[in-house]
Short mmCIF file of C-alpha atoms in Angstrom, two decimals:
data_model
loop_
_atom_site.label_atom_id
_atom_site.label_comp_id
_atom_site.label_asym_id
_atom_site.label_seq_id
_atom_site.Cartn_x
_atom_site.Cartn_y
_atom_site.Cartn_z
CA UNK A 1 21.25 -2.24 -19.64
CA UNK A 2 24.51 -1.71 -17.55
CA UNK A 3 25.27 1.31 -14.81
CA UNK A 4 26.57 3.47 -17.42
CA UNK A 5 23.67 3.23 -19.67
CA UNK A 6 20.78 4.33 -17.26
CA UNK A 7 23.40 6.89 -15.31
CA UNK A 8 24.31 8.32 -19.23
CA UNK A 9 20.43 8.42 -19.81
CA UNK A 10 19.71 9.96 -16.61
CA UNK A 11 21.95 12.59 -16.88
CA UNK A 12 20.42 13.93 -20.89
CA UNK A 13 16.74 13.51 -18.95
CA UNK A 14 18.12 16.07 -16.29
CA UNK A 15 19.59 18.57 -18.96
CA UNK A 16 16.64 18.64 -20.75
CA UNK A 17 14.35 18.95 -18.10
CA UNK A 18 16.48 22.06 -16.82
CA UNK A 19 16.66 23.59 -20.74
CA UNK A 20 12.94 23.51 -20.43
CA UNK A 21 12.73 25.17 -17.38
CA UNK A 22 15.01 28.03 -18.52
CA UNK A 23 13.10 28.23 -21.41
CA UNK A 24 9.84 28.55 -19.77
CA UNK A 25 11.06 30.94 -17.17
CA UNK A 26 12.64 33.07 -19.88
CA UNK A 27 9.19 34.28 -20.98
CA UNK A 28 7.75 35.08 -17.81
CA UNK A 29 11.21 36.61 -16.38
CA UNK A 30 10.70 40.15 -18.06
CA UNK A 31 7.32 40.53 -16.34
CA UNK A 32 8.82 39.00 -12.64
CA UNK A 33 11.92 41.35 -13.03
CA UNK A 34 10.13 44.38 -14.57
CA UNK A 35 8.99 45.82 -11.56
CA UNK A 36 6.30 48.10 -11.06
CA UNK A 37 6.33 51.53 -13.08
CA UNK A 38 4.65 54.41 -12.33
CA UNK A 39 4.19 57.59 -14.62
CA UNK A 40 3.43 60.84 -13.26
CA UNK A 41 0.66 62.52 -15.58
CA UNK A 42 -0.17 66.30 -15.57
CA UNK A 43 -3.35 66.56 -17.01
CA UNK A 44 -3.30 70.16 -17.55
CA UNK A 45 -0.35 69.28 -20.30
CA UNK A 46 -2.77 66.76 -22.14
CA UNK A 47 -4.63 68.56 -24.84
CA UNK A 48 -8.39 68.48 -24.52
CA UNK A 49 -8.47 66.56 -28.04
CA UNK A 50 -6.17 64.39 -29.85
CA UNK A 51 -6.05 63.57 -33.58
CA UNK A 52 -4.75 60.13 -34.36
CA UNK A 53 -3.71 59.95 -37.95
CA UNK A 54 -4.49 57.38 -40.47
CA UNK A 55 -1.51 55.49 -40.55
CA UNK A 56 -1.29 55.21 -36.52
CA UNK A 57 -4.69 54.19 -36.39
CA UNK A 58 -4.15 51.24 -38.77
CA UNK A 59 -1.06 50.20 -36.82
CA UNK A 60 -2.29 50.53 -33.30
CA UNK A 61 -5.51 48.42 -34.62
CA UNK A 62 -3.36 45.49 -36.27
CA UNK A 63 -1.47 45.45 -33.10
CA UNK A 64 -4.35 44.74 -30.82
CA UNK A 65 -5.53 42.40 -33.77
CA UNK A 66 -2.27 40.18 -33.35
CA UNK A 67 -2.32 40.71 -29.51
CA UNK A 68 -5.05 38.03 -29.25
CA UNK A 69 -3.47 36.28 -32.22
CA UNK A 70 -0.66 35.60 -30.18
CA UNK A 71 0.07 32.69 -27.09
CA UNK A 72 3.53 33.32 -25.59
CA UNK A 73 4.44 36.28 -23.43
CA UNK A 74 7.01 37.28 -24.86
CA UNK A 75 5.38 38.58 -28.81
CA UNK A 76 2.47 40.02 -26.42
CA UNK A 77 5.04 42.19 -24.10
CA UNK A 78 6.42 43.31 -27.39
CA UNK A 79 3.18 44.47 -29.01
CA UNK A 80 2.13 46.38 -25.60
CA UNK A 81 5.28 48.08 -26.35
CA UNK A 82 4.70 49.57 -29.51
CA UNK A 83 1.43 50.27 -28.86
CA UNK A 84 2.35 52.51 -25.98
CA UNK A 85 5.32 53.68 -28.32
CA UNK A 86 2.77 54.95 -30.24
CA UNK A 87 0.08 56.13 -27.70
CA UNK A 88 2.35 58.06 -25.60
CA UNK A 89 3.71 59.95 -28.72
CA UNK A 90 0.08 60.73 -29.56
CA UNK A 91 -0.41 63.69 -27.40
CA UNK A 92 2.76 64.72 -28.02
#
């Protein structure tokens, strides 16, 4: 193998091996650069019960269903999404 060769195959190894670290980074980025969030509650505007209807109650379950389904972060930050999406329009 000449100079070129190894320098040609050096340089592919070191793009890949920074593509992979971008990729890997990307999932975990949303939760590093999210911050943290904090949501004022008054409890005297919650109702003392809330009804959850059928249809919510379906889709909130197969959400937590697919939750432990799932490996990568970034289809589990989704799904903790819609479920509060749908929580936090419950006592609405």
């Amino acid at each position: 193998m000449n100079d070129k060769t190894i320098r040609s195959a050096g340089v592919i190894a070191g793009i890949i091996v920074v593509l992979g670290v971008l990729a890997l980074g990307a999932q975990y980025w949303s939760s590093l650069s999210g911050g943290a969030s904090a949501q004022v509650i008054d409890l005297a505007q919650i109702p003392n019960s809330i009804s959850v209807s059928k249809e919510d109650y379906v889709t909130m379950k197969s959400l937590l269903d697919r939750y432990s389904s799932v490996s990568d972060l970034a289809t589990k930050n989704q799904i903790v999404r819609e479920f509060r999406s749908i929580f936090d329009n419950l006592a609405q």
